[in-house]
Coordinates of C-alpha atoms and ligand atoms in Angstrom, one line a residue:
X4 CA -1.1 39.7 -45.0
X5 CA -0.4 39.4 -41.3
X6 CA -0.8 35.9 -39.8
X7 CA -1.6 35.5 -36.1
X8 CA 1.5 34.1 -34.3
X9 CA -0.8 31.7 -32.5
X10 CA -1.9 30.1 -35.8
X11 CA 1.7 29.9 -37.0
X12 CA 3.1 28.3 -33.8
X13 CA 4.2 24.7 -34.0
X14 CA 4.8 22.6 -31.0
X15 CA 7.6 20.2 -30.5
X16 CA 7.5 17.4 -28.1
X17 CA 7.5 19.1 -24.7
X18 CA 11.1 19.4 -23.7
X19 CA 12.4 18.0 -20.4
X20 CA 13.4 20.7 -17.9
X21 CA 16.6 18.7 -17.5
X22 CA 18.3 16.1 -19.7
X23 CA 18.3 13.6 -16.9
X24 CA 14.5 13.5 -16.7
X25 CA 14.1 12.4 -20.4
X26 CA 12.6 9.0 -21.0
X27 CA 15.2 6.8 -22.7
X28 CA 13.6 3.4 -22.5
X29 CA 10.0 2.2 -22.2
X30 CA 9.3 -1.6 -22.4
X31 CA 6.7 -4.3 -21.9
X32 CA 7.6 -7.4 -19.8
X33 CA 5.2 -10.3 -20.0
X34 CA 5.5 -13.1 -17.5
X35 CA 3.4 -15.9 -15.9
X36 CA 4.6 -16.6 -12.4
X37 CA 1.5 -18.6 -11.4
X38 CA -0.6 -16.4 -13.7
X39 CA -0.1 -13.9 -16.5
X40 CA 1.1 -10.3 -15.9
X41 CA 1.9 -7.5 -18.2
X42 CA 4.3 -4.9 -16.8
X43 CA 5.7 -1.7 -18.2
X44 CA 9.1 -0.4 -17.2
X45 CA 10.1 3.2 -18.0
X46 CA 13.7 4.5 -17.5
X47 CA 15.0 8.0 -17.6
X48 CA 18.3 9.4 -18.8
X49 CA 19.4 9.5 -15.1
X50 CA 18.8 5.8 -14.8
X51 CA 15.7 6.2 -12.5
X52 CA 13.0 3.7 -13.5
X53 CA 9.4 3.2 -12.8
X54 CA 7.1 0.1 -13.0
X55 CA 3.4 0.0 -14.0
X56 CA 0.9 -2.9 -14.3
X57 CA -1.1 -3.4 -17.5
X58 CA -2.6 -6.8 -16.8
X59 CA -6.1 -7.3 -18.3
X60 CA -7.1 -10.8 -17.4
X61 CA -7.6 -13.0 -20.4
X62 CA -6.8 -10.2 -22.8
X63 CA -3.2 -9.6 -21.8
X64 CA -1.7 -9.6 -25.3
X65 CA -4.1 -7.0 -26.6
X66 CA -2.9 -4.5 -24.1
X67 CA 0.8 -5.5 -24.7
X68 CA 0.3 -4.9 -28.5
X69 CA -1.3 -1.5 -27.8
X70 CA 1.6 -0.5 -25.7
X71 CA 4.3 -1.8 -27.9
X72 CA 2.9 -0.8 -31.3
X73 CA 1.1 2.5 -30.4
X74 CA 2.0 4.1 -27.1
X75 CA 5.5 3.4 -25.9
X76 CA 7.4 4.6 -29.0
X77 CA 5.9 8.1 -28.3
X78 CA 7.5 8.3 -24.9
X79 CA 11.2 8.3 -25.9
X80 CA 12.6 11.8 -25.4
X81 CA 9.7 13.1 -23.4
X82 CA 10.0 14.5 -19.8
X83 CA 9.1 11.8 -17.4
X84 CA 7.9 14.5 -15.0
X85 CA 5.1 15.7 -17.2
X86 CA 2.7 12.9 -16.1
X87 CA -0.5 14.9 -16.8
X88 CA 0.7 15.9 -20.3
X89 CA 1.6 12.3 -21.2
X90 CA -1.7 11.1 -19.9
X91 CA -3.7 13.7 -22.0
X92 CA -1.5 12.8 -25.0
X93 CA -2.3 9.1 -24.7
X94 CA -6.0 9.6 -24.0
X95 CA -6.9 12.5 -26.4
X96 CA -4.2 11.7 -28.9
X97 CA -5.6 8.3 -29.8
X98 CA -8.8 9.8 -31.0
X99 CA -10.5 6.5 -30.0
X100 CA -11.1 7.1 -26.3
X101 CA -11.7 4.8 -23.3
X102 CA -12.2 1.1 -23.1
X103 CA -10.4 -1.5 -20.9
X104 CA -7.5 -2.2 -23.3
X105 CA -6.5 1.4 -23.9
X106 CA -7.2 2.6 -20.3
X107 CA -5.1 -0.3 -18.9
X108 CA -2.2 0.6 -21.2
X109 CA -2.5 4.2 -20.2
X110 CA -2.6 3.2 -16.5
X111 CA 0.6 1.2 -16.7
X112 CA 2.5 4.2 -18.1
X113 CA 0.9 6.6 -15.6
X114 CA 1.8 4.4 -12.6
X115 CA 5.3 4.0 -13.8
X116 CA 5.7 7.7 -14.2
X117 CA 4.3 8.3 -10.6
X118 CA 6.8 5.8 -9.4
X119 CA 9.6 7.7 -11.1
X120 CA 8.4 11.0 -9.8
X121 CA 8.2 9.8 -6.3
X122 CA 11.6 8.3 -6.6
X123 CA 12.9 11.6 -8.0
X124 CA 11.4 13.3 -4.9
X125 CA 12.8 10.6 -2.7
X126 CA 9.3 10.1 -1.2
X127 CA 6.9 7.2 -0.7
X128 CA 4.1 7.8 -3.3
X129 CA 1.5 8.5 -0.6
X130 CA 3.6 11.4 0.6
X131 CA 3.7 12.9 -2.9
X132 CA -0.1 12.4 -3.3
X133 CA -0.7 14.6 -0.2
X134 CA 0.4 12.5 2.7
X135 CA -1.2 9.7 4.8
X136 CA -4.8 10.3 5.9
X137 CA -4.7 7.2 8.0
X138 CA -2.3 4.8 9.7
X139 CA -3.1 1.7 7.8
X140 CA -5.3 0.3 5.1
X141 CA -8.3 -1.9 5.9
X142 CA -8.5 -4.9 3.6
X143 CA -10.9 -7.7 3.0
X144 CA -10.0 -11.3 2.2
X145 CA -11.9 -14.0 0.3
X146 CA -13.5 -17.0 2.0
X147 CA -15.2 -19.6 -0.1
X148 CA -16.5 -23.1 0.0
X149 CA -18.7 -25.6 -1.9
X150 CA -21.3 -25.7 0.9
X151 CA -22.5 -23.3 3.6
X152 CA -20.7 -25.3 6.2
X153 CA -17.4 -25.2 4.3
X154 CA -17.7 -21.4 3.7
X155 CA -18.5 -20.7 7.4
X156 CA -15.4 -22.7 8.3
X157 CA -13.3 -20.7 5.9
X158 CA -14.6 -17.4 7.2
X159 CA -13.4 -18.6 10.6
X160 CA -10.0 -19.3 9.2
X161 CA -9.8 -15.7 7.9
X162 CA -10.9 -14.4 11.3
X163 CA -8.0 -16.4 12.8
X164 CA -5.6 -14.8 10.3
X165 CA -6.6 -11.4 11.7
X166 CA -9.1 -10.2 9.1
X167 CA -11.9 -8.1 10.3
X168 CA -13.6 -7.9 6.8
X169 CA -14.3 -11.0 4.7
X170 CA -16.0 -11.6 1.5
X171 CA -18.0 -14.9 1.5
X172 CA -19.0 -16.9 -1.6
X173 CA -20.5 -20.3 -1.6
X174 CA -21.5 -23.0 -4.0
X175 CA -25.2 -23.3 -4.9
X176 CA -26.8 -26.8 -4.5
X177 CA -27.4 -28.3 -8.0
X178 CA -24.8 -26.2 -9.7
X179 CA -21.4 -27.7 -10.4
X180 CA -19.4 -24.5 -10.1
X181 CA -20.2 -21.1 -8.7
X182 CA -18.5 -17.7 -9.0
X183 CA -15.9 -17.2 -6.4
X184 CA -15.6 -20.8 -5.3
X185 CA -12.2 -22.1 -6.2
X186 CA -10.0 -25.3 -5.9
X187 CA -7.3 -23.6 -4.0
X188 CA -8.7 -21.8 -0.9
X189 CA -5.9 -19.3 -0.4
X190 CA -5.0 -18.5 -4.0
X191 CA -8.1 -18.0 -6.0
X192 CA -7.6 -18.0 -9.8
X193 CA -10.6 -17.9 -12.1
X194 CA -8.7 -17.9 -15.4
X195 CA -8.4 -21.6 -15.7
X196 CA -8.3 -22.7 -19.4
X197 CA -6.8 -21.8 -22.7
X198 CA -10.3 -21.5 -24.1
X199 CA -13.0 -20.4 -21.7
X200 CA -14.5 -23.2 -19.6
X201 CA -18.3 -23.2 -19.5
X202 CA -20.3 -22.9 -16.2
X203 CA -24.0 -23.1 -15.5
X204 CA -26.0 -20.5 -13.5
X205 CA -29.4 -20.5 -11.9
X206 CA -30.4 -17.3 -10.2
X207 CA -33.6 -18.7 -8.6
X208 CA -31.6 -21.2 -6.5
X209 CA -28.9 -18.7 -5.7
X210 CA -31.4 -16.1 -4.4
X211 CA -32.9 -18.6 -1.9
X212 CA -29.5 -20.0 -0.9
X213 CA -27.4 -17.0 -0.1
X214 CA -29.4 -15.5 2.8
X215 CA -28.9 -18.8 4.6
X216 CA -25.1 -18.5 4.4
X217 CA -25.2 -15.0 6.0
X218 CA -27.7 -16.1 8.6
X219 CA -25.3 -18.8 9.7
X220 CA -22.3 -16.5 9.6
X221 CA -24.0 -14.0 11.9
X222 CA -25.1 -16.9 14.2
X223 CA -21.6 -18.3 14.5
X224 CA -19.4 -15.1 14.4
X225 CA -21.7 -12.3 15.8
X226 CA -22.2 -8.8 14.6
X227 CA -18.6 -7.5 14.7
X228 CA -17.1 -9.0 11.6
X229 CA -17.6 -7.1 8.3
X230 CA -19.1 -9.3 5.7
X231 CA -19.1 -8.8 2.0
X232 CA -20.6 -10.6 -1.0
X233 CA -20.1 -10.4 -4.8
X234 CA -23.0 -11.0 -7.1
X235 CA -20.8 -10.9 -10.2
X236 CA -23.2 -9.3 -12.5
X237 CA -25.7 -12.3 -12.4
X238 CA -29.0 -10.7 -11.4
X239 CA -31.6 -8.5 -13.1
X240 CA -32.2 -5.2 -11.3
X241 CA -35.3 -6.6 -9.6
X242 CA -33.6 -9.8 -8.6
X243 CA -30.8 -7.6 -7.2
X244 CA -33.3 -5.6 -5.2
X245 CA -34.7 -8.9 -3.8
X246 CA -31.3 -10.1 -2.7
X247 CA -30.4 -6.8 -1.1
X248 CA -33.7 -6.8 0.8
X249 CA -33.2 -10.4 2.0
X250 CA -29.7 -9.7 3.3
X251 CA -30.7 -6.6 5.3
X252 CA -31.0 -8.5 8.6
X253 CA -27.3 -9.5 8.3
X254 CA -25.9 -6.0 8.0
X255 CA -23.5 -6.5 5.1
X256 CA -20.5 -4.1 4.6
X257 CA -21.4 -4.3 0.9
X258 CA -23.1 -6.2 -1.9
X259 CA -21.0 -6.0 -5.1
X260 CA -21.8 -6.0 -8.8
X261 CA -25.4 -7.2 -8.4
X262 CA -26.3 -6.4 -12.0
X263 CA -24.3 -5.3 -15.1
X264 CA -23.8 -1.5 -14.9
X265 CA -23.7 -0.5 -18.5
X266 CA -27.1 0.9 -17.8
X267 CA -26.2 3.0 -14.7
X268 CA -29.9 4.0 -14.3
X269 CA -30.8 0.4 -13.5
X270 CA -29.4 1.0 -10.0
X271 CA -32.3 3.4 -9.2
X272 CA -34.7 0.5 -9.0
X273 CA -32.3 -1.5 -6.7
X274 CA -31.6 1.5 -4.5
X275 CA -35.3 2.2 -4.0
X276 CA -35.9 -1.2 -2.5
X277 CA -32.9 -1.9 -0.2
X278 CA -30.5 -0.3 2.3
X279 CA -27.8 -2.9 1.8
X280 CA -24.7 -1.0 0.7
X281 CA -23.8 -1.3 -2.9
X282 CA -20.4 -1.6 -4.6
X283 CA -19.8 -1.4 -8.3
X284 CA -17.0 -0.7 -10.8
X285 CA -14.2 -3.3 -11.0
X286 CA -14.7 -3.5 -14.8
X287 CA -15.1 0.3 -15.4
X288 CA -12.5 2.0 -17.5
X289 CA -13.3 5.7 -16.9
X290 CA -15.0 8.3 -14.9
X291 CA -17.8 8.3 -17.5
X292 CA -18.8 4.8 -16.4
X293 CA -19.1 6.0 -12.8
X294 CA -20.7 9.4 -13.3
X295 CA -24.4 8.7 -13.1
X296 CA -24.0 6.1 -10.3
X297 CA -22.0 8.7 -8.3
X298 CA -24.0 11.9 -9.0
X299 CA -27.3 10.1 -8.2
X300 CA -25.9 8.5 -5.1
X301 CA -26.9 5.1 -6.4
X302 CA -24.0 3.3 -4.9
X303 CA -21.9 3.4 -1.7
X304 CA -18.5 2.2 -2.9
X305 CA -16.8 2.8 -6.2
X306 CA -14.4 0.0 -7.3
X307 CA -12.8 1.4 -10.4
X308 CA -9.2 0.6 -10.1
X309 CA -5.9 2.1 -10.9
X310 CA -4.9 -0.6 -13.5
X311 CA -8.1 -0.7 -15.4
X312 CA -9.2 2.9 -15.2
X313 CA -6.3 5.0 -16.4
X314 CA -4.0 5.0 -13.5
X315 CA -3.6 7.3 -10.5
X316 CA -4.1 10.4 -12.6
X317 CA -7.6 9.3 -13.6
X318 CA -8.8 7.4 -10.6
X319 CA -7.9 10.4 -8.5
X320 CA -10.6 12.3 -10.4
X321 CA -13.1 9.5 -9.9
X322 CA -12.4 9.5 -6.1
X323 CA -12.7 13.3 -5.9
X324 CA -16.1 13.1 -7.7
X325 CA -17.2 10.3 -5.4
X326 CA -16.2 12.3 -2.3
X327 CA -18.7 15.1 -3.2
X328 CA -21.4 12.5 -2.7
X329 CA -20.1 10.7 0.3
X330 CA -19.2 7.7 -1.8
X331 CA -16.0 5.9 -0.7
X332 CA -13.4 3.9 -2.6
X333 CA -13.2 0.1 -2.5
X334 CA -10.6 -0.9 -5.1
X335 CA -10.6 -4.2 -6.9
X336 CA -7.7 -6.3 -5.7
X337 CA -8.0 -9.7 -7.2
X338 CA -4.8 -11.8 -8.0
X339 CA -5.0 -10.7 -11.7
X340 CA -4.1 -7.2 -10.5
X341 CA -0.3 -7.5 -10.1
X342 CA 1.6 -6.6 -6.9
X343 CA 2.5 -3.4 -8.8
X344 CA -1.2 -2.4 -8.8
X345 CA -1.5 -3.5 -5.1
X346 CA 1.5 -1.3 -4.1
X347 CA 0.2 1.7 -6.1
X348 CA -3.3 1.2 -4.7
X349 CA -2.1 1.0 -1.1
X350 CA -0.3 4.4 -1.5
X351 CA -3.5 5.8 -2.9
X352 CA -5.6 4.2 -0.2
X353 CA -3.4 5.6 2.6
X354 CA -3.8 9.1 1.2
X355 CA -7.3 9.3 -0.4
X356 CA -9.7 11.1 2.1
X357 CA -12.8 9.1 1.1
X358 CA -11.2 5.6 1.5
X359 CA -13.5 2.8 2.3
X360 CA -11.8 -0.6 2.0
X361 CA -9.3 -2.4 -0.2
X362 CA -9.8 -5.9 -1.7
X363 CA -6.8 -8.2 -1.0
X364 CA -6.3 -11.5 -2.5
X365 CA -3.0 -13.1 -1.8
X366 CA -0.6 -13.7 -4.7
X367 CA 1.2 -17.0 -5.0
X368 CA 4.8 -17.2 -3.7
X369 CA 6.0 -17.3 -7.4
X370 CA 4.2 -14.0 -8.1
X371 CA 5.6 -12.5 -4.9
X372 CA 9.1 -13.6 -5.8
X373 CA 9.0 -12.0 -9.2
X374 CA 7.6 -8.7 -7.8
X375 CA 9.5 -7.9 -4.6
X376 CA 7.4 -5.4 -2.7
X377 CA 7.5 -3.1 0.4
X378 CA 3.9 -3.6 1.4
X379 CA 3.1 -5.7 4.5
X380 CA 0.0 -7.4 6.0
X381 CA -0.7 -7.2 9.7
X382 CA -3.9 -8.1 11.5
X383 CA -6.4 -7.3 8.7
X384 CA -4.6 -4.2 7.5
X385 CA -1.9 -3.5 4.8
X386 CA 0.7 -0.8 4.8
X387 CA 2.4 0.3 1.6
X388 CA 5.8 0.8 3.2
X389 CA 8.0 3.9 3.1
X390 CA 10.4 3.2 0.3
X391 CA 10.6 6.0 -2.4
X392 CA 8.1 5.3 -5.2
X393 CA 5.3 2.8 -4.9
X394 CA 7.6 0.3 -3.4
X395 CA 7.2 -2.6 -6.0
X396 CA 9.9 -3.8 -8.3
X397 CA 10.2 -6.6 -10.9
X398 CA 13.0 -9.2 -11.0
X399 CA 13.4 -9.5 -14.7
X400 CA 15.8 -12.4 -14.7
X401 CA 13.3 -14.4 -12.6
X402 CA 10.3 -13.2 -14.7
X403 CA 12.0 -14.7 -17.8
X404 CA 11.7 -18.1 -16.3
X405 CA 7.9 -17.9 -16.3
X406 CA 6.8 -17.4 -20.0
X407 CA 3.3 -16.3 -21.0
X408 CA 0.6 -19.0 -21.0
X409 CA -2.7 -18.3 -22.8
X410 CA -5.5 -18.4 -20.2
X411 CA -9.1 -17.2 -20.3
X412 CA -11.8 -16.5 -17.8
X413 CA -14.9 -18.8 -17.8
X414 CA -18.2 -18.0 -19.4
X415 CA -21.6 -19.0 -18.0
X416 CA -25.0 -20.1 -19.3
X417 CA -28.4 -20.4 -17.7
X418 CA -29.7 -23.9 -17.2
X419 CA -31.5 -23.7 -20.6
X420 CA -28.2 -22.8 -22.4
X421 CA -28.8 -19.1 -22.7
X422 CA -25.5 -17.2 -22.6
X423 CA -25.3 -15.1 -19.4
X424 CA -23.0 -12.8 -17.5
X425 CA -20.0 -14.5 -15.9
Ligands
LIG520 O1 -13.7 -12.0 -11.2 O2 -10.6 -10.3 -11.1 O3 -14.2 -8.9 -6.8 N1 -13.5 -9.6 -7.5 C1 -13.8 -10.2 -8.6 C2 -12.7 -10.9 -9.3 C3 -12.8 -11.0 -10.8 C4 -11.5 -11.3 -11.5 C5 -11.7 -11.1 -13.1 O4 -10.4 -11.2 -13.6 O5 -14.9 -10.1 -9.1 O6 -12.5 -12.2 -8.8
LIG521 CO1 -16.0 -8.5 -8.0

């Protein structure tokens, strides 16, 4: 009996085109310089190494275990240049697809491999992606205060620092704590306790209070400054539509995460009622979370990020899909996304044709010291720098001085005690 050679064929691990490109080491580094970070370092036979971020705020060790126990052992001996094949291996090969834990782990490997490839090519990553589409990357900073007056003052401080785009969050009278309002004004950090702290939320009071903030901001600073606001998944679709409508006179750059987006169709209702631009996606892990929102043009900015949505290889597909529908990128860039993600994102931002804006929350000096980086801030813009790779490194000796500290994000309840969306 003749057997088809195609059926007979067995595949070995894809061979590296040259010995020097083989992966010889792949490790996880966990540290807490001001906050927790999970970093992947991959090294080739030639001694070229790449760095990737795998930080998932409040769930760091789950990703580290997934990397250590399930993904990294597979990499040894593979060709570091076969980024796509390794991505597909990690995604399809798990059988269990998607989800934040798995996609953050894949992202870290993917970014480390892009870093290696750009170093092998002796190019800054943006050059390898297709070259710069712009001179610099527009970023927005975070201004927050307990009262409208305090927030207005903070926005002024950001204008003085050179920002032309600013997110404004304010406390709501009667509520002890509000999303986005922090103790430290410059270094916002929501993960504040070993077990989640409990906060209280009241949408009725919020909906009447927030328009007053933006009215005052426009009165004081005029029409030029780009203003953003994050609803942090607190509203129902109808309430979100109401907020969008009431903010229309103040011409926001965007209104973010107005309602949970598991049900992507919910945004139809919001969209029908308001022209305020909508941004969604910081907690998305794959293109499937974005698909209906994009294809039905229910949003204006997609926030799915490199670290939580499968790395450069996957987010590039999301950005390309979005471009078909005139939707632009607006990557998440809070402090829990490490400088490694910030560096990789800035290269992506400089290249991607349908770039919108990049969120930028400053890391603490401790974090910056552990992750030396080539990116620089100037007058409201960031530039990724021109060093080969993504331009971010990790000082491992220093990282060791900041061991992991268990920290979780808060939870929130309505005034009657009902569990709600933080
Ligand atoms: O709450 O990154 O737009 N930014 C945000 C962030 C998120 C944190 C969660 O880890 O919503 O502040
Ligand atoms: Co947000």
